[in-house]
CSV table of C-alpha atoms and ligand atoms in Angstrom, one decimal:
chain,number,residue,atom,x,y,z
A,1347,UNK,CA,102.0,119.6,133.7
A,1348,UNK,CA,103.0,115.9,132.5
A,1349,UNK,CA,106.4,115.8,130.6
A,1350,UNK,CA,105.9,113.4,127.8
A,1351,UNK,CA,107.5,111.6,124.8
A,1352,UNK,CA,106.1,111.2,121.6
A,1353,UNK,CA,107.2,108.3,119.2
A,1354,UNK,CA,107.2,108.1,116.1
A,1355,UNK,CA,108.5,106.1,112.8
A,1356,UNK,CA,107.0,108.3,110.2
A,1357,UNK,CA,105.8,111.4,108.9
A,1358,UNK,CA,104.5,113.1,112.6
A,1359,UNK,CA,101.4,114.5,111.3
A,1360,UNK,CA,100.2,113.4,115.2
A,1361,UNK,CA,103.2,115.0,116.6
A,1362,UNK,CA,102.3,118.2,115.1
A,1363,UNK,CA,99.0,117.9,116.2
A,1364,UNK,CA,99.4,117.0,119.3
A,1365,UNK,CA,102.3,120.3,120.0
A,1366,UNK,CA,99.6,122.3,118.1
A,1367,UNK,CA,97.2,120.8,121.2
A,1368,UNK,CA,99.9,122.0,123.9
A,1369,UNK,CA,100.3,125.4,122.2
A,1370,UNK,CA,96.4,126.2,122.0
A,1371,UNK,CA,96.4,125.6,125.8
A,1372,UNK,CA,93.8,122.3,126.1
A,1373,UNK,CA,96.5,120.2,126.7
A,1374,UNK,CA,98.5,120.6,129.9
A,1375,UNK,CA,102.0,118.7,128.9
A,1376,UNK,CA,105.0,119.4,127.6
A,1377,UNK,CA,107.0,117.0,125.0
A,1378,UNK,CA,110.2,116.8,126.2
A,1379,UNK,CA,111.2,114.8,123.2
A,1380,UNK,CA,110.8,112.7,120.1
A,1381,UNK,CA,112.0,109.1,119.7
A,1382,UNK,CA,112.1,107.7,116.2
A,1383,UNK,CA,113.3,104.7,115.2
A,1384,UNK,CA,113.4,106.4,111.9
A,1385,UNK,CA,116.6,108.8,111.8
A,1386,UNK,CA,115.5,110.1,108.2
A,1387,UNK,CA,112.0,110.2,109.0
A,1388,UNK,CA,109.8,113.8,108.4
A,1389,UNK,CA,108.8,114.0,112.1
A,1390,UNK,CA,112.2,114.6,112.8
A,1391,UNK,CA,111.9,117.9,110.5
A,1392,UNK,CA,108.1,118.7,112.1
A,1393,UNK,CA,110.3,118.8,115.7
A,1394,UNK,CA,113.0,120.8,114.3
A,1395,UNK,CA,110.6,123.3,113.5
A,1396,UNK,CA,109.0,123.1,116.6
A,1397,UNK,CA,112.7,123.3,119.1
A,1398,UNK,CA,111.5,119.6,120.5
A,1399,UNK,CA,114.7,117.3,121.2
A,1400,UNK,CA,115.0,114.3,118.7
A,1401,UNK,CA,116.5,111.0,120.1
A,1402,UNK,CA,116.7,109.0,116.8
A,1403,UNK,CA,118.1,106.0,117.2
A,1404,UNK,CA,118.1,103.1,114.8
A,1405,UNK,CA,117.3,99.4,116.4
A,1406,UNK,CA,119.6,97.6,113.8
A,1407,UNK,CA,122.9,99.9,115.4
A,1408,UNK,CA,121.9,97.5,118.9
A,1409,UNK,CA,122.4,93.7,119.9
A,1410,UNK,CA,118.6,93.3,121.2
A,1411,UNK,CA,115.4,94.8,121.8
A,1412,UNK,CA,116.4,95.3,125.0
A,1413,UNK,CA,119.5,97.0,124.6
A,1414,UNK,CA,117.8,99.3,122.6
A,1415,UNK,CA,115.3,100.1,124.6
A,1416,UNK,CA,117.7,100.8,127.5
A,1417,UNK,CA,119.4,103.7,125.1
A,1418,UNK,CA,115.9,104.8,124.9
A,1419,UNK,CA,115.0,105.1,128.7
A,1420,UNK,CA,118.0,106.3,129.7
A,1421,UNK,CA,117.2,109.3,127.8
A,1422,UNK,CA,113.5,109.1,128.8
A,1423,UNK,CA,114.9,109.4,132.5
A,1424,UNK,CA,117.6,112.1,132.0
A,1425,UNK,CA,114.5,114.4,130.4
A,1426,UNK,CA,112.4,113.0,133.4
A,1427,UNK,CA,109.5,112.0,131.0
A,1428,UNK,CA,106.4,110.5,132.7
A,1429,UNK,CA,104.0,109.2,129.9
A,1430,UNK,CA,104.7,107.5,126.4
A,1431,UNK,CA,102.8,109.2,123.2
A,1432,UNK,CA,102.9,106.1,120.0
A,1433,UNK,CA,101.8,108.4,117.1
A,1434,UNK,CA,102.7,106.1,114.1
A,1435,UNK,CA,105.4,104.2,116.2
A,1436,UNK,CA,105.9,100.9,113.6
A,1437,UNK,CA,107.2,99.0,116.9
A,1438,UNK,CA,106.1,96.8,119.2
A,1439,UNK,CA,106.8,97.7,122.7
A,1440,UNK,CA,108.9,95.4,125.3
A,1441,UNK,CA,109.3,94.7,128.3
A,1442,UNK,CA,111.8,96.9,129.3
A,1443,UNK,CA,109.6,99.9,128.1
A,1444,UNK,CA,106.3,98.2,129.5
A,1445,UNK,CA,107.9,97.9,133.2
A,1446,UNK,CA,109.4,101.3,133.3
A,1447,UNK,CA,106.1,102.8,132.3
A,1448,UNK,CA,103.2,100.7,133.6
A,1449,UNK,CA,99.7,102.1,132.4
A,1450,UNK,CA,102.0,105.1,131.1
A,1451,UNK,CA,102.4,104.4,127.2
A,1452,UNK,CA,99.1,105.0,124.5
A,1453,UNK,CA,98.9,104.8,121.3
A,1454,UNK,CA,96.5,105.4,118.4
A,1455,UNK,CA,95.5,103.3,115.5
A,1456,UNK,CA,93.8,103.7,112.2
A,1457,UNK,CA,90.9,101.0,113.0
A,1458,UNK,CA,87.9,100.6,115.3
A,1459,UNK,CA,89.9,97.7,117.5
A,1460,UNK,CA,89.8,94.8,117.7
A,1461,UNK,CA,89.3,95.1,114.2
A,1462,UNK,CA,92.2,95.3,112.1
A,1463,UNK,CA,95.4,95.3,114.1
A,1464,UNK,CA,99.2,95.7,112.9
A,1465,UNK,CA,100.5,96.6,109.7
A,1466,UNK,CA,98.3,98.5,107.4
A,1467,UNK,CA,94.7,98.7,109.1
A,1468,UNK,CA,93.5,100.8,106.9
A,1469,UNK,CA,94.1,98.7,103.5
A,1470,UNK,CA,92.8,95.6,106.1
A,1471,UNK,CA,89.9,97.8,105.8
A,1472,UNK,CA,89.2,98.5,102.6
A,1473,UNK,CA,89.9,94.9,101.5
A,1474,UNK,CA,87.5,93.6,104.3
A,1475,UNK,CA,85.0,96.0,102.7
A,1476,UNK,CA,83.8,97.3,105.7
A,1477,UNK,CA,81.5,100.3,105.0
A,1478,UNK,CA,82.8,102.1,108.7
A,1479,UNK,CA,86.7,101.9,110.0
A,1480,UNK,CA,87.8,104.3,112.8
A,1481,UNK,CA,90.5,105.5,115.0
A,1482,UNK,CA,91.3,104.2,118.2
A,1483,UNK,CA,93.3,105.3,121.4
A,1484,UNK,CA,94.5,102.7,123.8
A,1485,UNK,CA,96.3,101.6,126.4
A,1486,UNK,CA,99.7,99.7,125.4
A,1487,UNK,CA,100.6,96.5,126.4
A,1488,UNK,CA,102.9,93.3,125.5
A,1489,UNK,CA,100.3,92.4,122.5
A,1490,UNK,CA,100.1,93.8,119.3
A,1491,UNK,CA,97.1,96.6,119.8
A,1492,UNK,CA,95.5,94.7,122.4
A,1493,UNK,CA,95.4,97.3,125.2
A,1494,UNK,CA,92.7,98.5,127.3
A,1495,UNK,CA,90.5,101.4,124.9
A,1496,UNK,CA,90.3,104.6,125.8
A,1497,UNK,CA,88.2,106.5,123.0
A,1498,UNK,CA,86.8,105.6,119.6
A,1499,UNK,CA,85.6,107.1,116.4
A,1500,UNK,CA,84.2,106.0,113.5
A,1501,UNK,CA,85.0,106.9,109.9
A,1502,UNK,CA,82.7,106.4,106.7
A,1503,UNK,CA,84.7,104.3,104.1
A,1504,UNK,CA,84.9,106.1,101.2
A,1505,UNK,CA,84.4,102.7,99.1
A,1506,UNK,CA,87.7,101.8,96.6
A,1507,UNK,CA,89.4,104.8,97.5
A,1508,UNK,CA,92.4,104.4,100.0
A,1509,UNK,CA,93.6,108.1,99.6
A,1510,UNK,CA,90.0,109.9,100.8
A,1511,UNK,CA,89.4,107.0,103.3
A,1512,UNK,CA,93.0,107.6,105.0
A,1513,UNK,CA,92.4,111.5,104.6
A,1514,UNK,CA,89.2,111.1,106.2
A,1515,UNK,CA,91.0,109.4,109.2
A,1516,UNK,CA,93.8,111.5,109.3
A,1517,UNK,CA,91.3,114.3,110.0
A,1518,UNK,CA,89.7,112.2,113.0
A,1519,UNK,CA,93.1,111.5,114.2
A,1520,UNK,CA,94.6,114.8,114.4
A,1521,UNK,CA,90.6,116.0,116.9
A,1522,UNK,CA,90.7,112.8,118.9
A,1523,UNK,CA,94.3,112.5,119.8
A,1524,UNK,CA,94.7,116.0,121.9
A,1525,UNK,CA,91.0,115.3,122.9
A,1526,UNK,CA,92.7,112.3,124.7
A,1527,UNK,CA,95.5,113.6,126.3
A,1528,UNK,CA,93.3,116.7,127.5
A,1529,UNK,CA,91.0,113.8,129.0
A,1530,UNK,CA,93.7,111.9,130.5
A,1531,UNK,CA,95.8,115.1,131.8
A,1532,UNK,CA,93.6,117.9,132.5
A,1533,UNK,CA,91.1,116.1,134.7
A,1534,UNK,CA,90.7,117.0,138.1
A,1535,UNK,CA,90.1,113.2,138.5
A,1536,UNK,CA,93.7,112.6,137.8
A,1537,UNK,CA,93.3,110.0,135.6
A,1538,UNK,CA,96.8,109.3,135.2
A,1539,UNK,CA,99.4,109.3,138.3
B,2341,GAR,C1,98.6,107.2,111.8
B,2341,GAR,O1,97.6,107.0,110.9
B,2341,GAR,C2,98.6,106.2,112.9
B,2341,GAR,O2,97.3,105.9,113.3
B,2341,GAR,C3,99.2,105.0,112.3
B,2341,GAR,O3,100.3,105.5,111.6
B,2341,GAR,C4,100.0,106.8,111.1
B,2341,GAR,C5,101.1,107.8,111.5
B,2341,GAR,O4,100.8,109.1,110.8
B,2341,GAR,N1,99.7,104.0,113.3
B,2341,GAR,C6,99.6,102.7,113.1
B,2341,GAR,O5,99.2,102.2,112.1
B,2341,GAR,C7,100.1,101.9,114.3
B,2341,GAR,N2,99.8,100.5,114.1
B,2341,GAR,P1,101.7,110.3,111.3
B,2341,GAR,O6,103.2,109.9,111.3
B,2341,GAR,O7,101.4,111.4,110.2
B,2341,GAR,O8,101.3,110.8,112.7
């Protein structure tokens, strides 16, 4: 059973899905906690209702990146957390993170990468008009959605209508994010150490 963290700056629609995941069975972890950067944010009301931990801490209340990410790992170490969850984590990374977790922190995005990193993906999307978009799960690393992929699906554009299109991705998200972790945790390859 992997003890994870899931991150997250927003409303935790991924958290939810994720616990519903480890609640069903198909995923064998546990989330030991939530980290938001966000102390107001709704995820922080989705883990209340679920008894998970919430380590909200805002990056403004610390010198550096660093010194925040320190607060955050030495609370990732007291709960003895082995893997990073990004589910709507508006962060990058650094490098005190990235070293203490090599190969150990994913994250899912609202795009078929390459396409469409950063902010917004899915309004990149629409004002690209591209006819198909997507969801991806990757590895993180130091670049901005640059890490190695894991899984991919794609998502009909529903043309001029960001509401549908971002409900339609949603839906993907919420399947292919516990179909991930299931893949990464539950196989008797090991896939993750
Ligand atoms: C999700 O759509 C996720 O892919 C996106 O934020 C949303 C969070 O929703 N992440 C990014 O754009 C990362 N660059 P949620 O808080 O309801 O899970």
């Amino acid at each position: 059973m992997k003890s994870i963290a899931v991150f997250a700056s927003g409303s935790g629609s991924n958290f939810q899905a994720i616990q519903e995941g480890i609640e069903r069975g198909d995923i064998d972890a546990t989330i030991k906690v939530v980290v938001t950067d966000k102390p107001g944010a709704y995820v922080t009301e989705r883990a209340a209702a679920k008894n998970i931990p919430v380590l909200a801490l805002s990056p403004k209340a610390y010198d550096s990146k660093e010194a925040y990410e320190q607060a955050i790992l030495a609370e990732l170490r007291k709960n003895e957390v082995e893997f990073l969850v990004l589910a709507g984590y508006m962060r990058l990374i650094g490098a005190t993170l990235l070293e203490a977790y090599p190969n150990h922190i994913i994250n899912i995005h609202p795009s078929l990468l390459p396409s469409f990193p950063g902010k917004d993906a899915i309004g990149q999307a629409l004002a690209h008009g591209v006819k198909i978009t997507g969801v991806t799960v990757h590895y993180v690393d130091a670049g901005m959605d640059t890490g190695r992929i894991i899984m991919q699906r794609a998502v009909d554009v529903v043309e001029g209508n960001r509401e549908e299109t971002e409900a339609a991705i949603h839906a993907i998200e919420h399947q292919l994010y516990p179909e991930v972790l299931k893949y990464l945790f539950n196989s008797s390859e090991n896939r993750v150490r």
